[in-house]
Short mmCIF file of C-alpha atoms in Angstrom, two decimals:
data_model
loop_
_atom_site.label_atom_id
_atom_site.label_comp_id
_atom_site.label_asym_id
_atom_site.label_seq_id
_atom_site.Cartn_x
_atom_site.Cartn_y
_atom_site.Cartn_z
CA MET A 196 -26.05 37.33 28.92
CA ALA A 197 -28.15 33.92 29.65
CA ASP A 198 -30.94 36.23 30.81
CA ILE A 199 -30.66 38.93 27.83
CA ASP A 200 -31.11 35.50 25.42
CA ASN A 201 -34.04 34.04 27.17
CA LYS A 202 -35.54 37.50 27.15
CA ASP A 203 -35.33 38.32 23.52
CA THR A 204 -36.56 34.43 22.85
CA ALA A 205 -39.40 34.82 25.00
CA GLU A 206 -40.28 38.41 23.09
CA MET A 207 -40.35 36.48 19.46
CA ASP A 208 -43.51 35.82 17.69
CA PRO A 209 -44.24 32.31 17.43
CA ALA A 210 -44.65 32.88 13.84
CA ASP A 211 -41.21 34.20 13.85
CA MET A 212 -40.13 30.95 15.73
CA GLU A 213 -41.46 28.43 13.37
CA ASP A 214 -39.46 30.38 10.51
CA VAL A 215 -36.27 30.02 12.22
CA GLU A 216 -36.90 26.17 12.66
CA GLU A 217 -37.71 26.04 8.86
CA VAL A 218 -34.70 27.57 8.11
CA GLU A 219 -32.79 25.50 10.41
CA GLU A 220 -34.32 22.28 8.72
CA GLU A 221 -33.82 23.49 5.21
CA GLU A 222 -29.98 24.06 5.99
CA THR A 223 -30.03 20.48 7.76
CA GLY A 224 -31.54 18.95 4.39
CA GLU A 225 -28.97 20.93 2.20
CA ASP A 226 -26.08 19.54 3.99
CA ASN A 227 -27.55 16.23 3.54
CA LYS A 228 -28.18 16.64 -0.13
CA ALA A 229 -24.18 17.86 -0.06
CA ARG A 230 -23.16 14.77 1.67
CA GLN A 231 -25.08 12.69 -0.87
CA LEU A 232 -23.45 14.38 -3.71
CA THR A 233 -20.24 14.28 -2.41
CA VAL A 234 -20.66 10.47 -2.07
CA GLN A 235 -21.84 9.70 -5.28
CA MET A 236 -18.75 12.11 -7.03
CA MET A 237 -16.37 9.77 -4.94
CA GLN A 238 -17.74 6.91 -6.09
CA ASN A 239 -17.47 7.98 -9.75
CA PRO A 240 -14.30 6.56 -11.39
CA GLN A 241 -14.10 9.31 -13.91
CA ILE A 242 -14.15 12.02 -11.43
CA LEU A 243 -11.53 9.87 -8.83
CA ALA A 244 -9.40 9.90 -11.80
CA ALA A 245 -9.48 13.54 -12.56
CA LEU A 246 -8.71 14.23 -9.02
CA GLN A 247 -5.68 11.78 -8.79
CA GLU A 248 -4.17 13.32 -12.03
CA ARG A 249 -4.58 17.00 -10.00
CA LEU A 250 -3.07 15.28 -6.98
CA ASP A 251 -0.29 14.29 -8.80
CA GLY A 252 0.24 17.34 -10.43
CA LEU A 253 0.84 18.90 -6.91
CA VAL A 254 4.06 16.45 -6.15
CA GLY A 255 6.84 18.05 -5.52
CA SER A 256 5.34 21.26 -5.46
CA PRO A 257 5.78 23.91 -2.75
CA SER A 258 3.11 23.43 0.38
CA GLY A 259 3.47 27.08 1.59
CA TYR A 260 4.51 25.61 4.79
CA MET A 261 8.19 25.88 3.85
CA GLU A 262 7.93 29.42 3.05
CA SER A 263 6.47 30.08 6.29
CA LEU A 264 9.52 28.77 8.05
CA PRO A 265 12.22 31.10 9.39
CA LYS A 266 15.34 31.37 7.74
CA ILE A 267 17.36 29.79 10.48
CA VAL A 268 15.26 26.83 9.87
CA LYS A 269 15.56 26.59 6.18
CA ARG A 270 19.03 27.08 6.59
CA ARG A 271 18.89 23.47 8.57
CA VAL A 272 16.40 21.76 6.04
CA ASN A 273 19.15 22.34 3.24
CA ALA A 274 21.70 20.58 5.37
CA LEU A 275 19.20 17.89 5.39
CA LYS A 276 18.99 17.83 2.00
CA ASN A 277 22.41 17.60 1.18
CA LEU A 278 22.61 14.23 3.44
CA GLN A 279 19.82 13.11 1.33
CA VAL A 280 21.75 13.68 -1.76
CA LYS A 281 24.77 11.62 0.17
CA CYS A 282 22.42 9.18 1.12
CA ALA A 283 21.32 8.70 -2.68
CA HIS A 284 25.01 8.27 -3.56
CA ILE A 285 25.45 5.31 -0.82
CA GLU A 286 22.38 3.76 -2.00
CA ALA A 287 23.73 4.13 -6.17
CA LYS A 288 27.01 2.05 -4.58
CA PHE A 289 24.73 -0.54 -2.91
CA TYR A 290 23.14 -1.35 -6.16
CA GLU A 291 26.64 -1.64 -8.11
CA GLU A 292 27.42 -4.47 -5.54
CA VAL A 293 24.14 -5.84 -6.05
CA HIS A 294 25.16 -6.41 -9.57
CA GLU A 295 28.49 -7.49 -8.93
CA LEU A 296 26.54 -10.21 -6.50
CA GLU A 297 24.54 -10.96 -9.61
CA ARG A 298 27.22 -11.42 -11.65
CA LYS A 299 28.69 -14.00 -9.29
CA TYR A 300 25.75 -16.22 -8.85
CA ALA A 301 24.57 -16.03 -12.36
CA ALA A 302 27.79 -18.22 -12.75
CA LEU A 303 26.51 -20.49 -10.31
CA TYR A 304 22.94 -20.97 -11.77
CA GLN A 305 24.55 -21.34 -15.35
CA PRO A 306 25.28 -24.89 -14.67
CA LEU A 307 21.88 -25.65 -13.99
CA PHE A 308 20.49 -23.81 -16.95
CA ASP A 309 22.63 -25.20 -19.52
CA LYS A 310 21.50 -28.84 -18.29
CA ARG A 311 17.78 -27.58 -18.45
CA SER A 312 18.51 -26.43 -22.09
CA GLU A 313 20.14 -29.97 -22.81
CA ILE A 314 17.13 -31.95 -21.33
CA ILE A 315 14.70 -29.31 -23.74
CA LYS A 316 16.41 -30.02 -26.78
CA ALA A 317 16.92 -33.78 -26.16
CA ALA A 318 20.91 -33.46 -25.99
CA TYR A 319 20.32 -34.81 -22.63
CA GLU A 320 18.08 -37.70 -21.02
CA PRO A 321 17.35 -37.19 -17.59
CA THR A 322 18.01 -40.44 -15.21
CA ASP A 323 14.80 -41.84 -13.36
CA GLU A 324 16.22 -40.42 -10.16
CA GLU A 325 16.41 -37.09 -11.87
CA CYS A 326 12.78 -37.47 -12.77
CA GLU A 327 10.92 -38.22 -9.57
CA TRP A 328 8.67 -35.57 -8.54
CA LYS A 329 5.81 -36.26 -6.07
CA ALA A 330 3.17 -33.83 -7.16
CA ASP A 331 0.34 -32.64 -4.89
CA ASP A 332 -2.19 -34.79 -6.30
CA GLU A 333 -0.36 -37.75 -5.84
CA GLU A 334 -0.05 -37.39 -2.20
CA GLU A 335 -3.44 -38.91 -0.91
CA LEU A 336 -3.55 -41.97 -3.81
CA SER A 337 -2.78 -45.45 -2.91
CA ASP A 338 0.04 -47.73 -3.97
CA GLU A 339 -2.76 -49.76 -6.42
CA MET A 340 -3.81 -46.41 -7.86
CA LYS A 341 -0.65 -45.44 -8.43
CA ASP A 342 0.60 -48.30 -10.28
CA LYS A 343 -2.46 -48.14 -12.24
CA ALA A 344 -2.24 -44.36 -13.46
CA LYS A 345 1.51 -45.97 -14.52
CA VAL A 346 0.72 -48.36 -16.70
CA GLU A 347 -2.07 -46.40 -18.35
CA GLU A 348 0.17 -43.31 -18.85
CA GLU A 349 3.03 -46.13 -20.22
CA LYS A 350 0.28 -47.11 -22.98
CA LYS A 351 -0.27 -43.90 -23.71
CA ASP A 352 3.02 -42.99 -24.39
CA GLU A 353 3.38 -46.54 -26.22
CA GLU A 354 0.32 -45.36 -28.81
CA LYS A 355 2.12 -41.84 -29.38
CA GLU A 356 5.36 -40.95 -31.17
CA ASP A 357 8.24 -40.58 -28.90
CA PRO A 358 8.77 -36.70 -28.91
CA LYS A 359 12.54 -35.22 -28.70
CA GLY A 360 13.06 -33.32 -25.62
CA ILE A 361 10.63 -30.96 -24.65
CA PRO A 362 8.82 -29.71 -27.64
CA GLU A 363 7.79 -25.79 -28.03
CA PHE A 364 8.97 -25.38 -24.59
CA TRP A 365 9.73 -21.73 -24.98
CA LEU A 366 6.85 -20.97 -27.42
CA THR A 367 4.72 -22.27 -24.34
CA VAL A 368 6.35 -20.08 -21.98
CA PHE A 369 5.79 -16.95 -24.08
CA LYS A 370 2.14 -17.87 -24.74
CA ASN A 371 1.34 -18.52 -21.02
CA VAL A 372 2.76 -15.05 -20.12
CA ASP A 373 0.37 -11.99 -20.69
CA LEU A 374 3.22 -9.68 -21.41
CA LEU A 375 4.80 -11.89 -23.98
CA SER A 376 1.60 -13.15 -25.65
CA ASP A 377 0.36 -9.82 -26.40
CA MET A 378 3.50 -9.52 -28.49
CA LEU A 379 2.89 -12.90 -30.25
CA GLN A 380 1.46 -13.11 -33.76
CA GLU A 381 0.41 -16.21 -35.49
CA HIS A 382 2.85 -15.98 -37.77
CA ASP A 383 5.93 -15.86 -35.02
CA GLU A 384 4.88 -19.28 -33.78
CA PRO A 385 6.25 -21.39 -36.13
CA ILE A 386 9.86 -19.44 -35.76
CA LEU A 387 9.58 -19.51 -31.98
CA LYS A 388 8.93 -23.59 -32.24
CA HIS A 389 12.80 -23.38 -32.90
CA LEU A 390 13.84 -21.31 -29.91
CA GLN A 391 16.05 -23.61 -27.95
CA ASP A 392 17.47 -21.51 -24.82
CA ILE A 393 17.60 -17.82 -23.48
CA LYS A 394 20.15 -16.97 -21.43
CA VAL A 395 21.27 -13.34 -19.26
CA LYS A 396 24.55 -12.48 -20.04
CA PHE A 397 25.99 -9.42 -17.49
CA SER A 398 28.38 -7.32 -18.05
CA ASP A 399 32.22 -7.82 -17.46
CA ALA A 400 33.72 -6.12 -14.01
CA GLY A 401 34.66 -2.49 -14.48
CA GLN A 402 32.51 -2.13 -17.37
CA PRO A 403 29.54 -0.17 -17.30
CA MET A 404 26.30 -1.98 -16.16
CA SER A 405 24.29 -3.67 -18.30
CA PHE A 406 22.77 -7.04 -19.22
CA THR A 407 22.30 -8.98 -22.53
CA LEU A 408 19.35 -11.31 -23.42
CA GLU A 409 20.38 -14.19 -26.00
CA PHE A 410 17.90 -16.34 -27.52
CA PHE A 411 19.63 -19.25 -28.96
CA PHE A 412 17.77 -20.92 -32.09
CA GLU A 413 18.14 -24.26 -34.00
CA PRO A 414 18.51 -24.20 -37.86
CA ASN A 415 15.65 -23.23 -39.33
CA ASP A 416 13.97 -21.74 -42.83
CA PHE A 417 13.44 -18.57 -41.53
CA PHE A 418 16.66 -16.92 -40.78
CA THR A 419 20.40 -17.98 -40.93
CA ASN A 420 21.10 -16.66 -37.24
CA THR A 421 21.42 -19.26 -34.56
CA LEU A 422 21.86 -16.48 -32.10
CA LEU A 423 19.49 -13.34 -31.52
CA THR A 424 20.64 -10.79 -29.01
CA LYS A 425 19.02 -7.48 -26.96
CA THR A 426 21.60 -5.46 -24.89
CA TYR A 427 19.86 -2.90 -21.82
CA VAL A 428 22.45 -0.61 -20.41
CA MET A 429 21.31 0.38 -17.17
CA ARG A 430 22.65 3.46 -15.25
CA SER A 431 22.99 3.76 -11.22
CA GLU A 432 23.81 6.80 -10.37
CA PRO A 433 21.70 9.89 -9.02
CA ASP A 434 21.06 12.62 -11.50
CA GLU A 435 22.67 15.75 -10.69
CA THR A 436 19.73 17.85 -11.78
CA ASP A 437 17.12 15.89 -10.10
CA PRO A 438 18.97 13.73 -7.20
CA PHE A 439 16.01 12.76 -4.96
CA SER A 440 14.25 11.08 -7.87
CA PHE A 441 16.95 8.34 -7.78
CA ASP A 442 15.12 4.90 -7.15
CA GLY A 443 17.78 2.17 -8.08
CA PRO A 444 19.31 1.53 -12.13
CA GLU A 445 17.38 2.44 -14.56
CA ILE A 446 17.77 1.30 -18.23
CA MET A 447 19.09 3.97 -20.54
CA ARG A 448 19.06 2.39 -23.85
CA CYS A 449 18.80 -0.96 -25.25
CA THR A 450 20.18 -2.26 -28.79
CA GLY A 451 19.04 -5.04 -30.57
CA CYS A 452 20.49 -7.05 -33.47
CA PRO A 453 20.07 -7.57 -37.40
CA ILE A 454 18.03 -10.43 -38.38
CA ASP A 455 19.33 -12.45 -41.64
CA TRP A 456 15.83 -13.56 -42.76
CA THR A 457 15.53 -15.60 -45.73
CA LYS A 458 14.08 -14.46 -48.88
CA GLY A 459 10.17 -14.18 -48.23
CA LYS A 460 10.46 -15.16 -44.87
CA ASN A 461 10.55 -11.78 -43.09
CA VAL A 462 7.75 -11.65 -40.80
CA THR A 463 8.59 -8.08 -39.50
CA LEU A 464 7.50 -6.74 -43.20
CA LYS A 465 4.16 -7.22 -45.32
CA THR A 466 3.38 -6.28 -48.74
CA ILE A 467 0.45 -4.51 -49.59
CA LYS A 468 -1.49 -3.48 -52.97
CA LYS A 469 -2.98 -0.18 -53.47
CA LYS A 470 -5.04 0.86 -56.55
CA GLN A 471 -4.36 4.45 -57.75
CA LYS A 472 -6.59 6.38 -60.10
CA HIS A 473 -4.59 8.94 -62.45
CA LYS A 474 -6.08 12.33 -61.94
CA GLY A 475 -6.29 13.32 -65.89
CA ARG A 476 -6.23 10.18 -67.87
CA GLY A 477 -8.40 8.20 -65.08
CA THR A 478 -6.42 4.95 -65.97
CA VAL A 479 -5.78 2.94 -62.50
CA ARG A 480 -2.90 1.43 -61.56
CA THR A 481 -1.72 -1.21 -58.71
CA VAL A 482 0.95 -0.10 -56.76
CA THR A 483 3.06 -2.48 -54.40
CA LYS A 484 4.31 -1.15 -50.85
CA THR A 485 6.08 -2.88 -48.09
CA VAL A 486 5.23 -1.64 -44.81
CA PRO A 487 5.84 -2.84 -41.35
CA ASN A 488 4.35 -5.71 -39.59
CA ASP A 489 3.49 -6.58 -36.09
CA SER A 490 5.80 -9.20 -34.91
CA PHE A 491 7.41 -10.42 -31.87
CA PHE A 492 10.92 -10.20 -33.88
CA ASN A 493 10.31 -6.24 -33.76
CA PHE A 494 11.70 -6.47 -30.48
CA PHE A 495 15.34 -7.11 -31.64
CA SER A 496 14.75 -3.55 -33.53
CA PRO A 497 13.87 -1.07 -30.82
CA PRO A 498 13.61 2.32 -31.32
CA GLU A 499 17.15 4.46 -31.15
CA VAL A 500 17.60 7.11 -27.98
CA PRO A 501 19.24 10.09 -29.41
CA GLU A 502 21.98 11.69 -27.98
CA SER A 503 19.50 14.29 -26.82
CA GLY A 504 17.63 11.92 -24.81
CA GLU A 505 14.56 13.64 -26.48
CA MET A 506 11.79 11.18 -27.99
CA ASP A 507 8.29 11.77 -29.41
CA GLU A 508 5.48 10.06 -27.00
CA ASP A 509 5.28 6.88 -29.47
CA SER A 510 8.99 6.11 -28.98
CA GLU A 511 8.97 7.03 -25.49
CA ALA A 512 5.94 4.33 -25.33
CA VAL A 513 7.53 1.71 -27.17
CA LEU A 514 10.70 2.03 -24.72
CA ALA A 515 9.01 2.07 -21.63
CA ALA A 516 7.19 -1.27 -22.83
CA ASP A 517 10.41 -2.57 -24.20
CA PHE A 518 12.21 -1.97 -20.78
CA GLU A 519 9.47 -3.72 -19.09
CA ILE A 520 9.67 -6.67 -21.18
CA GLY A 521 13.53 -7.06 -20.79
CA HIS A 522 13.39 -6.66 -17.55
CA PHE A 523 10.63 -9.32 -16.85
CA ILE A 524 12.63 -11.72 -18.87
CA ARG A 525 15.54 -11.41 -16.89
CA GLU A 526 14.10 -11.45 -13.46
CA ARG A 527 11.28 -13.62 -13.86
CA ILE A 528 11.23 -15.87 -17.29
CA VAL A 529 14.61 -17.06 -17.13
CA PRO A 530 15.01 -18.16 -13.60
CA ARG A 531 11.86 -19.98 -13.28
CA ALA A 532 11.12 -20.69 -17.31
CA VAL A 533 9.52 -24.35 -16.06
CA LEU A 534 6.93 -22.72 -13.59
CA TYR A 535 5.76 -20.48 -16.47
CA PHE A 536 6.01 -23.68 -18.60
CA THR A 537 3.70 -25.61 -16.35
CA GLY A 538 1.33 -22.48 -15.29
CA GLU A 539 2.32 -22.57 -11.51
CA ALA A 540 4.19 -19.29 -11.73
CA ILE A 541 0.98 -17.85 -13.54
CA GLU A 542 -1.25 -19.43 -10.66
CA ASP A 543 0.71 -17.50 -8.00
CA ASP A 544 0.46 -14.42 -9.81
CA ASP A 545 -3.30 -14.81 -9.84
CA ASP A 546 -3.27 -15.51 -6.26
CA ASP A 547 -1.99 -11.77 -5.96
CA TYR A 548 -4.70 -10.62 -7.54
CA ASP A 549 -7.43 -12.54 -5.68
CA GLU A 550 -5.94 -10.72 -2.31
CA GLU A 551 -6.10 -7.40 -3.47
CA GLY A 552 -9.59 -8.33 -4.51
CA GLU A 553 -10.48 -9.70 -1.09
CA GLU A 554 -9.57 -6.30 0.28
CA ALA A 555 -11.63 -4.61 -1.97
CA ASP A 556 -14.44 -6.66 -1.08
CA ASP A 557 -13.79 -5.70 2.65
CA GLU A 558 -13.63 -1.77 2.09
CA GLU A 559 -17.28 -2.39 0.57
CA GLY A 560 -18.54 -4.26 3.74
CA GLU A 561 -16.96 -1.55 5.91
CA GLU A 562 -18.84 1.09 4.17
CA GLU A 563 -22.05 -0.62 4.20
CA ALA A 564 -21.62 -1.16 7.85
CA ASP A 565 -21.17 2.52 7.96
CA GLU A 566 -24.70 3.20 6.24
CA GLU A 567 -26.10 0.93 8.78
CA ASN A 568 -24.69 2.89 11.73
CA ASP A 569 -25.66 6.22 10.23
CA PRO A 570 -28.73 7.56 12.36
CA GLU A 571 -30.12 9.29 9.08
CA TYR A 572 -29.88 6.27 7.13
CA ASP A 573 -33.30 4.69 6.00
CA PRO A 574 -33.16 1.39 4.53
CA LYS A 575 -36.92 1.58 3.64
CA LYS A 576 -35.61 4.52 1.00
CA ASP A 577 -33.57 2.05 -0.68
CA ALA A 578 -35.64 1.06 -3.82
CA ASN A 579 -33.22 -1.19 -5.24
CA PRO A 580 -31.87 -3.72 -2.59
CA PRO A 581 -28.89 -5.87 -3.61
CA ALA A 582 -30.13 -9.16 -5.52
CA GLU A 583 -29.29 -11.33 -2.89
CA CYS A 584 -31.58 -9.48 -0.54
CA LYS A 585 -34.58 -10.05 -2.75
CA GLN A 586 -37.19 -12.69 -1.83
CA GLN A 587 -37.25 -15.58 -4.11
#
């Protein structure tokens, strides 16, 4: 066969050989263009988003592999699925016991949180020993510098009026957290200055799994309530129609509470005036209407979930955001309030984002290295070199 191939090659006209080489070069060039086009497409965020959406749509759909399996193997796979359902029910019991542990330890935390509340609202003045705290920036200061700083601080305190407790504690916490500050409006702030404490109350043993956020206010000019509540009811059991989707307790619904607003102080409503022109007579009249207004206090009037469970997209989006906020207040804000007041907890969150950014930089560096290792890569063809590579 080798001899025949050589013979055929030898008998080919030189011009034909050139044509063959040109065709091969053209095919190589097309491959290059296709590869470059693929790289450009993969760097386009819109194309990537569309591709991701398409892939998400394929999740859970049969790949064709299962259909190709013998019947006896499919039968065994079904046995594995039944085992997985039993695992989901055991996992549900695990989360129920976790909830019981949360109830137990909430009782241990509460005396500390009560003392925190007393300090914030000036019901208790902490002792000098309780107030001792070695800050990071004080570690390297000499005794002389510490004494000087203490004198200057005392002098400033003498010049200022002695504040009671820690003014605007919870308002500052809310303003420091993006998830909560996005809900705040300027007209909410004077009201939240009267917020004295937030507590988490878990459902009693043997009751359906739930938790209630309790917002305690001092007497104020805006409403007569001293306590506003928001209750979240959860479910910790696999859905019979889709047991494999179980991933821990999920919030099923939430209920707020009525707010007894002082006349003219309801910030969840606003009055607008509209001019209407009569079609026949042409006269103009001014109509006053009361419409909903953006406010943090809409948090206590969530959309109701109908018994059918079917909701429109807007209501579903509002509830999803509401569940996220309620969970965040319970898990992060109440247990670590002082760190959100000082901003230290926010700095920790920022550090997490920095780490993601460093990973992205590493990936970009790997891509650049791949280009340099590519035998077909020609740096001279790069018409726009990075700014740091240009001569000054």
